[in-house]
């Protein structure tokens, strides 16, 4: 049996809650196109993101650990896939549009610079007098301008709802600037789900990688409410060893508890709001997506711990310092000597300006490429 786009849209009508966004109700694309025969608009957007150069490069961009630290740790790519999986599960349970949620999740980190947030920080400093830099804004520029894959328009020509969801992506590490996308309205439900899926993923999985690496030890987590609750539910005692299998059990149970709390908490917010359409969700004075008060407090405790004990661990800080040096050296050299840029990159200077062209080039680099490029340009023993 073949399902056409029209039948898939009818299926959305039958299965989505009143506040879930129907793909047939999309505000459309900036540049008119004929839609696909067998994919909804949001499914098509998802596929366009998966085929971008920027998405593939996430495989070699830092989450917490630089790529040469080992093959077992998360990268921006695996993080994005894990966020998408969590987002889809939340959307499915709550009657939101799964495809739209997944698409925003997959796209949310496209603009991340090499070396994670330390790379973003140094680029923001270097670009302070030239428009600034943050990875959320860069993600939007990638899908609306920088990816050149179609002859008739710049970027990917995604639907309004996907770009709006990306622009209104907000977490502890993301800032939203929605000046061109109804700034008086908050993110739609699917955007809010992508936000919390990102938060849940990076907290639980950074904890997992921290424990795997040995930078965090189980004893350091003793006394933290969420850690105690998870271990007690598994019948684990305080001094039980945390081998690899046990660590998988703990992280899996942690994610399960958080997902359950989220689904029930969001359902309560939605019922209380009495919202009966996507617009009513966006017009509310508050977000309808969030943890219960107890879980929010436990998560805040865990995030503060990760910030102090993992993100500020001396091994991580050493690599961050090296990353800042690499990016600063590359930026200053390219600005002083634009001829060192590839010819195809130099072609962008008249339209974008020198500093933004250099920033875009560096932001698109993987960790590995940035390290190798630095060696080629600054190590006298390495051939260019």
mmCIF file of C-alpha atoms in Angstrom:
data_model
loop_
_atom_site.group_PDB
_atom_site.id
_atom_site.type_symbol
_atom_site.label_atom_id
_atom_site.label_comp_id
_atom_site.label_asym_id
_atom_site.label_seq_id
_atom_site.Cartn_x
_atom_site.Cartn_y
_atom_site.Cartn_z
ATOM 1 C CA UNK A 1 0.000 0.000 0.000
ATOM 2 C CA UNK A 2 1.328 3.479 -0.913
ATOM 3 C CA UNK A 3 0.760 6.461 1.386
ATOM 4 C CA UNK A 4 0.719 9.790 -0.421
ATOM 5 C CA UNK A 5 1.528 13.112 1.217
ATOM 6 C CA UNK A 6 -2.168 13.885 1.363
ATOM 7 C CA UNK A 7 -2.834 10.615 3.214
ATOM 8 C CA UNK A 8 0.040 11.306 5.611
ATOM 9 C CA UNK A 9 -1.482 14.716 6.293
ATOM 10 C CA UNK A 10 -4.838 13.068 6.990
ATOM 11 C CA UNK A 11 -3.085 10.703 9.390
ATOM 12 C CA UNK A 12 -1.706 13.746 11.220
ATOM 13 C CA UNK A 13 -5.260 15.079 11.532
ATOM 14 C CA UNK A 14 -6.372 11.806 13.091
ATOM 15 C CA UNK A 15 -3.486 11.386 15.546
ATOM 16 C CA UNK A 16 -2.264 14.829 16.604
ATOM 17 C CA UNK A 17 -3.718 16.747 19.526
ATOM 18 C CA UNK A 18 -5.469 20.040 18.700
ATOM 19 C CA UNK A 19 -2.337 21.974 19.685
ATOM 20 C CA UNK A 20 -0.015 19.886 17.453
ATOM 21 C CA UNK A 21 1.062 21.607 14.243
ATOM 22 C CA UNK A 22 -0.255 19.984 11.058
ATOM 23 C CA UNK A 23 2.213 20.023 8.192
ATOM 24 C CA UNK A 24 -0.563 21.019 5.767
ATOM 25 C CA UNK A 25 -1.094 24.164 7.898
ATOM 26 C CA UNK A 26 2.513 25.271 7.541
ATOM 27 C CA UNK A 27 3.065 28.934 6.705
ATOM 28 C CA UNK A 28 5.198 27.625 3.871
ATOM 29 C CA UNK A 29 8.634 28.360 2.482
ATOM 30 C CA UNK A 30 10.263 31.659 1.576
ATOM 31 C CA UNK A 31 10.717 30.474 -1.997
ATOM 32 C CA UNK A 32 7.676 28.628 -3.418
ATOM 33 C CA UNK A 33 8.249 24.985 -4.357
ATOM 34 C CA UNK A 34 6.116 22.037 -5.361
ATOM 35 C CA UNK A 35 5.847 19.728 -2.376
ATOM 36 C CA UNK A 36 6.897 16.058 -2.417
ATOM 37 C CA UNK A 37 4.419 13.370 -3.389
ATOM 38 C CA UNK A 38 5.188 10.968 -0.544
ATOM 39 C CA UNK A 39 6.612 13.126 2.259
ATOM 40 C CA UNK A 40 5.051 15.838 4.371
ATOM 41 C CA UNK A 41 6.658 19.272 4.421
ATOM 42 C CA UNK A 42 8.370 18.609 7.739
ATOM 43 C CA UNK A 43 9.639 15.194 6.642
ATOM 44 C CA UNK A 44 11.171 16.840 3.609
ATOM 45 C CA UNK A 45 12.831 19.458 5.819
ATOM 46 C CA UNK A 46 14.276 16.715 8.011
ATOM 47 C CA UNK A 47 15.815 15.010 4.989
ATOM 48 C CA UNK A 48 17.304 18.271 3.743
ATOM 49 C CA UNK A 49 19.044 18.775 7.069
ATOM 50 C CA UNK A 50 20.395 15.211 7.110
ATOM 51 C CA UNK A 51 22.031 15.755 3.723
ATOM 52 C CA UNK A 52 23.838 18.987 4.622
ATOM 53 C CA UNK A 53 27.603 19.264 4.878
ATOM 54 C CA UNK A 54 27.129 20.973 8.237
ATOM 55 C CA UNK A 55 25.296 17.943 9.662
ATOM 56 C CA UNK A 56 27.991 15.504 8.537
ATOM 57 C CA UNK A 57 30.707 17.657 10.084
ATOM 58 C CA UNK A 58 29.082 17.312 13.507
ATOM 59 C CA UNK A 59 30.641 13.836 13.665
ATOM 60 C CA UNK A 60 34.009 15.439 14.370
ATOM 61 C CA UNK A 61 32.930 18.352 16.545
ATOM 62 C CA UNK A 62 33.311 18.339 20.317
ATOM 63 C CA UNK A 63 30.516 17.709 22.786
ATOM 64 C CA UNK A 64 32.731 17.620 25.907
ATOM 65 C CA UNK A 65 35.750 15.570 24.844
ATOM 66 C CA UNK A 66 37.936 16.450 21.854
ATOM 67 C CA UNK A 67 37.758 13.802 19.133
ATOM 68 C CA UNK A 68 41.250 12.405 19.770
ATOM 69 C CA UNK A 69 40.329 11.634 23.410
ATOM 70 C CA UNK A 70 38.686 8.429 22.141
ATOM 71 C CA UNK A 71 35.946 6.960 19.977
ATOM 72 C CA UNK A 72 33.576 6.212 22.849
ATOM 73 C CA UNK A 73 32.550 9.742 23.791
ATOM 74 C CA UNK A 74 29.674 11.738 22.359
ATOM 75 C CA UNK A 75 30.233 14.127 19.507
ATOM 76 C CA UNK A 76 27.877 16.860 18.318
ATOM 77 C CA UNK A 77 26.476 14.365 15.826
ATOM 78 C CA UNK A 78 25.635 11.636 18.323
ATOM 79 C CA UNK A 79 24.295 14.287 20.687
ATOM 80 C CA UNK A 80 21.982 15.609 17.966
ATOM 81 C CA UNK A 81 20.716 12.107 17.194
ATOM 82 C CA UNK A 82 20.059 11.451 20.877
ATOM 83 C CA UNK A 83 18.196 14.760 21.205
ATOM 84 C CA UNK A 84 16.068 13.797 18.192
ATOM 85 C CA UNK A 85 15.209 10.413 19.706
ATOM 86 C CA UNK A 86 14.125 12.014 22.977
ATOM 87 C CA UNK A 87 12.194 14.717 21.143
ATOM 88 C CA UNK A 88 10.290 12.194 19.042
ATOM 89 C CA UNK A 89 9.312 10.171 22.107
ATOM 90 C CA UNK A 90 8.026 13.255 23.902
ATOM 91 C CA UNK A 91 6.109 14.447 20.844
ATOM 92 C CA UNK A 92 4.539 11.051 20.262
ATOM 93 C CA UNK A 93 3.387 10.770 23.864
ATOM 94 C CA UNK A 94 1.882 14.257 23.948
ATOM 95 C CA UNK A 95 0.206 14.504 20.532
ATOM 96 C CA UNK A 96 2.701 16.965 19.042
ATOM 97 C CA UNK A 97 4.106 16.668 15.527
ATOM 98 C CA UNK A 98 6.951 14.146 15.684
ATOM 99 C CA UNK A 99 8.472 15.102 12.335
ATOM 100 C CA UNK A 100 8.622 18.804 13.159
ATOM 101 C CA UNK A 101 10.100 18.119 16.594
ATOM 102 C CA UNK A 102 12.703 15.746 15.179
ATOM 103 C CA UNK A 103 13.689 18.206 12.458
ATOM 104 C CA UNK A 104 14.325 21.021 14.939
ATOM 105 C CA UNK A 105 16.298 18.644 17.167
ATOM 106 C CA UNK A 106 18.525 17.510 14.302
ATOM 107 C CA UNK A 107 19.186 21.097 13.233
ATOM 108 C CA UNK A 108 19.712 22.752 16.603
ATOM 109 C CA UNK A 109 23.530 22.391 16.684
ATOM 110 C CA UNK A 110 24.379 22.765 12.985
ATOM 111 C CA UNK A 111 26.175 26.045 13.655
ATOM 112 C CA UNK A 112 28.401 24.827 16.461
ATOM 113 C CA UNK A 113 32.052 25.795 16.104
ATOM 114 C CA UNK A 114 34.886 23.311 16.637
ATOM 115 C CA UNK A 115 35.848 22.558 20.252
ATOM 116 C CA UNK A 116 32.371 22.980 21.691
ATOM 117 C CA UNK A 117 31.413 25.952 23.826
ATOM 118 C CA UNK A 118 35.030 27.038 24.289
ATOM 119 C CA UNK A 119 35.264 27.488 20.509
ATOM 120 C CA UNK A 120 32.028 29.459 20.538
ATOM 121 C CA UNK A 121 33.302 31.693 23.346
ATOM 122 C CA UNK A 122 36.509 32.625 21.564
ATOM 123 C CA UNK A 123 34.728 33.285 18.246
ATOM 124 C CA UNK A 124 32.254 35.521 20.070
ATOM 125 C CA UNK A 125 35.177 37.482 21.511
ATOM 126 C CA UNK A 126 36.960 37.768 18.171
ATOM 127 C CA UNK A 127 33.753 38.888 16.448
ATOM 128 C CA UNK A 128 32.693 41.316 19.170
ATOM 129 C CA UNK A 129 33.131 44.351 16.902
ATOM 130 C CA UNK A 130 31.854 42.566 13.787
ATOM 131 C CA UNK A 131 28.360 41.388 14.676
ATOM 132 C CA UNK A 132 29.233 38.783 17.309
ATOM 133 C CA UNK A 133 28.838 35.019 17.134
ATOM 134 C CA UNK A 134 26.638 32.401 18.755
ATOM 135 C CA UNK A 135 26.021 28.907 17.482
ATOM 136 C CA UNK A 136 22.229 29.196 17.545
ATOM 137 C CA UNK A 137 22.258 32.168 15.176
ATOM 138 C CA UNK A 138 24.871 30.385 13.066
ATOM 139 C CA UNK A 139 22.619 27.324 12.765
ATOM 140 C CA UNK A 140 19.888 29.515 11.295
ATOM 141 C CA UNK A 141 22.346 31.173 8.890
ATOM 142 C CA UNK A 142 23.414 27.735 7.682
ATOM 143 C CA UNK A 143 19.890 26.658 6.738
ATOM 144 C CA UNK A 144 18.850 30.043 5.324
ATOM 145 C CA UNK A 145 22.038 31.177 3.615
ATOM 146 C CA UNK A 146 25.321 29.271 3.913
ATOM 147 C CA UNK A 147 24.427 25.805 2.627
ATOM 148 C CA UNK A 148 24.411 26.079 -1.164
ATOM 149 C CA UNK A 149 22.662 23.000 -2.549
ATOM 150 C CA UNK A 150 19.931 24.363 -4.806
ATOM 151 C CA UNK A 151 20.170 26.567 -7.929
ATOM 152 C CA UNK A 152 17.012 28.574 -7.253
ATOM 153 C CA UNK A 153 17.552 29.787 -3.688
ATOM 154 C CA UNK A 154 20.166 30.101 -0.923
ATOM 155 C CA UNK A 155 20.129 27.739 2.034
ATOM 156 C CA UNK A 156 17.618 24.916 2.364
ATOM 157 C CA UNK A 157 14.356 26.847 1.994
ATOM 158 C CA UNK A 158 12.880 25.180 5.077
ATOM 159 C CA UNK A 159 9.343 25.774 6.280
ATOM 160 C CA UNK A 160 8.591 28.704 8.565
ATOM 161 C CA UNK A 161 7.850 26.406 11.525
ATOM 162 C CA UNK A 162 11.249 24.667 11.398
ATOM 163 C CA UNK A 163 13.213 27.913 11.172
ATOM 164 C CA UNK A 164 11.049 29.496 13.880
ATOM 165 C CA UNK A 165 11.721 26.490 16.112
ATOM 166 C CA UNK A 166 15.470 26.821 15.536
ATOM 167 C CA UNK A 167 15.450 30.556 16.206
ATOM 168 C CA UNK A 168 13.465 30.119 19.418
ATOM 169 C CA UNK A 169 15.708 27.326 20.701
ATOM 170 C CA UNK A 170 16.529 28.206 24.295
ATOM 171 C CA UNK A 171 18.542 26.325 26.925
ATOM 172 C CA UNK A 172 21.242 27.258 29.441
ATOM 173 C CA UNK A 173 23.661 27.429 26.496
ATOM 174 C CA UNK A 174 21.461 28.974 23.812
ATOM 175 C CA UNK A 175 20.102 32.457 23.253
ATOM 176 C CA UNK A 176 17.157 33.230 20.999
ATOM 177 C CA UNK A 177 16.776 36.282 18.757
ATOM 178 C CA UNK A 178 13.390 35.956 17.073
ATOM 179 C CA UNK A 179 13.075 39.518 15.797
ATOM 180 C CA UNK A 180 11.928 38.335 12.350
ATOM 181 C CA UNK A 181 9.770 35.442 13.550
ATOM 182 C CA UNK A 182 6.898 36.785 15.660
ATOM 183 C CA UNK A 183 9.054 37.799 18.666
ATOM 184 C CA UNK A 184 5.895 38.485 20.709
ATOM 185 C CA UNK A 185 5.064 34.751 20.550
ATOM 186 C CA UNK A 186 6.971 32.047 22.377
ATOM 187 C CA UNK A 187 8.115 28.891 20.634
ATOM 188 C CA UNK A 188 5.443 26.449 19.482
ATOM 189 C CA UNK A 189 5.025 23.205 21.391
ATOM 190 C CA UNK A 190 7.378 21.280 19.096
ATOM 191 C CA UNK A 191 10.099 23.923 19.594
ATOM 192 C CA UNK A 192 9.650 23.759 23.359
ATOM 193 C CA UNK A 193 9.955 19.966 23.223
ATOM 194 C CA UNK A 194 13.208 20.289 21.266
ATOM 195 C CA UNK A 195 14.532 22.648 23.950
ATOM 196 C CA UNK A 196 13.888 20.258 26.806
ATOM 197 C CA UNK A 197 15.078 17.235 24.802
ATOM 198 C CA UNK A 198 18.404 19.019 24.326
ATOM 199 C CA UNK A 199 18.656 19.770 28.040
ATOM 200 C CA UNK A 200 17.805 16.204 29.041
ATOM 201 C CA UNK A 201 20.248 14.721 26.535
ATOM 202 C CA UNK A 202 23.297 16.803 27.348
ATOM 203 C CA UNK A 203 22.823 16.490 31.116
ATOM 204 C CA UNK A 204 22.430 12.703 31.206
ATOM 205 C CA UNK A 205 24.919 11.933 28.459
ATOM 206 C CA UNK A 206 27.601 14.335 29.677
ATOM 207 C CA UNK A 207 27.264 12.605 33.031
ATOM 208 C CA UNK A 208 27.661 9.248 31.267
ATOM 209 C CA UNK A 209 30.807 10.391 29.431
ATOM 210 C CA UNK A 210 32.205 11.961 32.579
ATOM 211 C CA UNK A 211 31.823 8.670 34.463
ATOM 212 C CA UNK A 212 33.214 6.641 31.560
ATOM 213 C CA UNK A 213 36.282 8.883 31.353
ATOM 214 C CA UNK A 214 36.989 8.734 35.077
ATOM 215 C CA UNK A 215 36.881 12.525 35.370
ATOM 216 C CA UNK A 216 33.842 11.979 37.584
ATOM 217 C CA UNK A 217 33.688 9.204 40.162
ATOM 218 C CA UNK A 218 30.492 7.704 41.596
ATOM 219 C CA UNK A 219 31.476 8.717 45.127
ATOM 220 C CA UNK A 220 31.384 12.384 44.076
ATOM 221 C CA UNK A 221 27.672 11.989 43.345
ATOM 222 C CA UNK A 222 26.761 10.602 46.764
ATOM 223 C CA UNK A 223 24.116 12.762 48.381
ATOM 224 C CA UNK A 224 22.708 14.155 45.133
ATOM 225 C CA UNK A 225 18.958 13.520 45.139
ATOM 226 C CA UNK A 226 18.564 12.249 41.574
ATOM 227 C CA UNK A 227 21.618 9.978 41.891
ATOM 228 C CA UNK A 228 20.303 8.465 45.128
ATOM 229 C CA UNK A 229 16.806 7.931 43.693
ATOM 230 C CA UNK A 230 18.113 6.215 40.561
ATOM 231 C CA UNK A 231 20.472 3.910 42.438
ATOM 232 C CA UNK A 232 17.851 3.019 45.020
ATOM 233 C CA UNK A 233 15.408 2.068 42.251
ATOM 234 C CA UNK A 234 18.019 -0.345 40.872
ATOM 235 C CA UNK A 235 18.803 -1.850 44.288
ATOM 236 C CA UNK A 236 22.341 -0.460 44.149
ATOM 237 C CA UNK A 237 24.074 0.265 47.443
ATOM 238 C CA UNK A 238 26.369 3.191 48.151
ATOM 239 C CA UNK A 239 29.691 1.422 47.655
ATOM 240 C CA UNK A 240 28.688 -0.930 44.839
ATOM 241 C CA UNK A 241 31.183 -0.718 41.941
ATOM 242 C CA UNK A 242 30.003 1.064 38.815
ATOM 243 C CA UNK A 243 31.200 -1.142 35.976
ATOM 244 C CA UNK A 244 30.239 -0.474 32.369
ATOM 245 C CA UNK A 245 27.006 -2.475 32.471
ATOM 246 C CA UNK A 246 25.954 -0.823 35.729
ATOM 247 C CA UNK A 247 26.686 2.613 34.303
ATOM 248 C CA UNK A 248 24.444 1.877 31.314
ATOM 249 C CA UNK A 249 21.671 0.807 33.707
ATOM 250 C CA UNK A 250 22.011 3.934 35.797
ATOM 251 C CA UNK A 251 21.975 6.352 32.840
ATOM 252 C CA UNK A 252 19.098 4.495 31.199
ATOM 253 C CA UNK A 253 17.064 4.631 34.429
ATOM 254 C CA UNK A 254 17.931 8.318 34.874
ATOM 255 C CA UNK A 255 16.634 9.139 31.398
ATOM 256 C CA UNK A 256 13.520 7.042 32.021
ATOM 257 C CA UNK A 257 12.721 8.907 35.241
ATOM 258 C CA UNK A 258 13.250 12.261 33.558
ATOM 259 C CA UNK A 259 11.093 11.341 30.561
ATOM 260 C CA UNK A 260 8.254 10.112 32.782
ATOM 261 C CA UNK A 261 8.391 13.262 34.867
ATOM 262 C CA UNK A 262 8.397 15.442 31.745
ATOM 263 C CA UNK A 263 5.441 13.734 30.090
ATOM 264 C CA UNK A 264 3.247 14.007 33.190
ATOM 265 C CA UNK A 265 4.398 17.538 33.946
ATOM 266 C CA UNK A 266 3.808 18.796 30.388
ATOM 267 C CA UNK A 267 0.409 17.120 30.321
ATOM 268 C CA UNK A 268 -0.537 19.027 33.495
ATOM 269 C CA UNK A 269 0.653 22.325 31.992
ATOM 270 C CA UNK A 270 -1.277 21.663 28.785
ATOM 271 C CA UNK A 271 -4.500 20.804 30.608
ATOM 272 C CA UNK A 272 -4.158 23.851 32.843
ATOM 273 C CA UNK A 273 -3.556 26.122 29.834
ATOM 274 C CA UNK A 274 -6.734 24.969 28.084
ATOM 275 C CA UNK A 275 -4.898 25.686 24.815
ATOM 276 C CA UNK A 276 -6.752 24.238 21.866
ATOM 277 C CA UNK A 277 -4.518 25.235 18.953
ATOM 278 C CA UNK A 278 -0.832 25.833 18.155
ATOM 279 C CA UNK A 279 -1.373 29.600 18.222
ATOM 280 C CA UNK A 280 -2.904 29.451 21.699
ATOM 281 C CA UNK A 281 0.203 27.619 22.918
ATOM 282 C CA UNK A 282 2.447 30.358 21.517
ATOM 283 C CA UNK A 283 0.296 33.175 22.889
ATOM 284 C CA UNK A 284 0.552 31.951 26.481
ATOM 285 C CA UNK A 285 2.555 33.947 29.014
ATOM 286 C CA UNK A 286 4.558 30.847 29.966
ATOM 287 C CA UNK A 287 6.057 27.706 28.426
ATOM 288 C CA UNK A 288 4.005 24.550 28.744
ATOM 289 C CA UNK A 289 7.090 22.333 28.577
ATOM 290 C CA UNK A 290 9.106 21.769 31.716
ATOM 291 C CA UNK A 291 9.914 19.414 34.556
ATOM 292 C CA UNK A 292 8.029 19.205 37.813
ATOM 293 C CA UNK A 293 9.381 21.463 40.554
ATOM 294 C CA UNK A 294 11.075 18.534 42.297
ATOM 295 C CA UNK A 295 12.759 17.259 39.138
ATOM 296 C CA UNK A 296 13.763 20.765 38.088
ATOM 297 C CA UNK A 297 15.502 21.243 41.442
ATOM 298 C CA UNK A 298 17.274 17.869 41.164
ATOM 299 C CA UNK A 299 18.402 18.647 37.615
ATOM 300 C CA UNK A 300 19.697 22.066 38.647
ATOM 301 C CA UNK A 301 21.768 20.348 41.318
ATOM 302 C CA UNK A 302 23.164 17.869 38.778
ATOM 303 C CA UNK A 303 23.913 20.556 36.173
ATOM 304 C CA UNK A 304 25.752 22.684 38.731
ATOM 305 C CA UNK A 305 27.804 19.629 39.677
ATOM 306 C CA UNK A 306 28.702 18.911 36.035
ATOM 307 C CA UNK A 307 29.717 22.520 35.512
ATOM 308 C CA UNK A 308 32.068 22.484 38.472
ATOM 309 C CA UNK A 309 33.466 18.952 38.308
ATOM 310 C CA UNK A 310 33.384 18.044 34.598
ATOM 311 C CA UNK A 311 33.356 21.177 32.436
ATOM 312 C CA UNK A 312 35.932 22.780 34.743
ATOM 313 C CA UNK A 313 38.055 19.659 35.252
ATOM 314 C CA UNK A 314 41.673 20.503 34.610
ATOM 315 C CA UNK A 315 41.917 18.051 31.686
ATOM 316 C CA UNK A 316 38.925 19.669 29.997
ATOM 317 C CA UNK A 317 40.183 23.184 30.769
ATOM 318 C CA UNK A 318 43.603 22.362 29.302
ATOM 319 C CA UNK A 319 42.008 21.313 26.042
ATOM 320 C CA UNK A 320 39.770 24.387 26.082
ATOM 321 C CA UNK A 321 42.829 26.607 26.491
ATOM 322 C CA UNK A 322 44.512 24.900 23.561
ATOM 323 C CA UNK A 323 41.330 25.249 21.490
ATOM 324 C CA UNK A 324 41.154 28.965 22.212
ATOM 325 C CA UNK A 325 44.750 29.354 21.068
ATOM 326 C CA UNK A 326 44.124 27.411 17.847
ATOM 327 C CA UNK A 327 41.028 29.400 16.876
ATOM 328 C CA UNK A 328 42.576 32.743 17.807
ATOM 329 C CA UNK A 329 45.718 32.008 15.793
ATOM 330 C CA UNK A 330 43.721 30.926 12.753
ATOM 331 C CA UNK A 331 41.374 33.916 12.900
ATOM 332 C CA UNK A 332 44.156 36.481 13.260
ATOM 333 C CA UNK A 333 46.250 34.920 10.503
ATOM 334 C CA UNK A 334 43.370 34.754 8.012
ATOM 335 C CA UNK A 335 42.318 38.350 8.730
ATOM 336 C CA UNK A 336 45.899 39.583 8.339
ATOM 337 C CA UNK A 337 46.516 37.391 5.271
ATOM 338 C CA UNK A 338 43.244 36.644 3.407
ATOM 339 C CA UNK A 339 45.260 34.968 0.676
ATOM 340 C CA UNK A 340 45.797 32.044 3.060
ATOM 341 C CA UNK A 341 42.091 31.224 2.730
ATOM 342 C CA UNK A 342 40.960 28.756 0.042
ATOM 343 C CA UNK A 343 39.954 30.460 -3.199
ATOM 344 C CA UNK A 344 36.319 29.444 -2.805
ATOM 345 C CA UNK A 345 36.218 31.071 0.638
ATOM 346 C CA UNK A 346 37.860 34.267 -0.580
ATOM 347 C CA UNK A 347 35.007 34.702 -3.060
ATOM 348 C CA UNK A 348 32.661 35.424 -0.120
ATOM 349 C CA UNK A 349 34.642 38.397 1.188
ATOM 350 C CA UNK A 350 33.056 41.132 -1.010
ATOM 351 C CA UNK A 351 29.508 40.181 0.054
ATOM 352 C CA UNK A 352 30.070 39.201 3.709
ATOM 353 C CA UNK A 353 33.141 41.180 4.701
ATOM 354 C CA UNK A 354 36.494 39.758 5.724
ATOM 355 C CA UNK A 355 35.857 39.038 9.408
ATOM 356 C CA UNK A 356 32.500 37.320 8.878
ATOM 357 C CA UNK A 357 33.941 35.255 6.033
ATOM 358 C CA UNK A 358 36.792 34.111 8.278
ATOM 359 C CA UNK A 359 34.382 33.410 11.141
ATOM 360 C CA UNK A 360 32.098 31.317 8.908
ATOM 361 C CA UNK A 361 35.068 29.344 7.631
ATOM 362 C CA UNK A 362 36.421 28.589 11.114
ATOM 363 C CA UNK A 363 32.972 27.840 12.564
ATOM 364 C CA UNK A 364 32.464 25.217 9.861
ATOM 365 C CA UNK A 365 35.693 23.402 10.694
ATOM 366 C CA UNK A 366 35.767 20.115 12.546
ATOM 367 C CA UNK A 367 38.081 19.755 15.543
ATOM 368 C CA UNK A 368 40.419 17.606 13.525
ATOM 369 C CA UNK A 369 40.585 19.970 10.559
ATOM 370 C CA UNK A 370 41.211 22.994 12.808
ATOM 371 C CA UNK A 371 44.073 21.186 14.559
ATOM 372 C CA UNK A 372 45.602 20.072 11.254
ATOM 373 C CA UNK A 373 45.185 23.524 9.700
ATOM 374 C CA UNK A 374 46.927 25.093 12.676
ATOM 375 C CA UNK A 375 49.824 22.689 12.271
ATOM 376 C CA UNK A 376 50.067 23.458 8.547
ATOM 377 C CA UNK A 377 50.160 27.200 9.142
ATOM 378 C CA UNK A 378 52.242 27.442 12.315
ATOM 379 C CA UNK A 379 54.449 24.334 12.502
ATOM 380 C CA UNK A 380 57.565 24.925 10.368
ATOM 381 C CA UNK A 381 58.153 21.189 10.076
ATOM 382 C CA UNK A 382 54.730 20.491 8.510
ATOM 383 C CA UNK A 383 54.295 21.032 4.788
ATOM 384 C CA UNK A 384 51.313 23.260 3.795
#
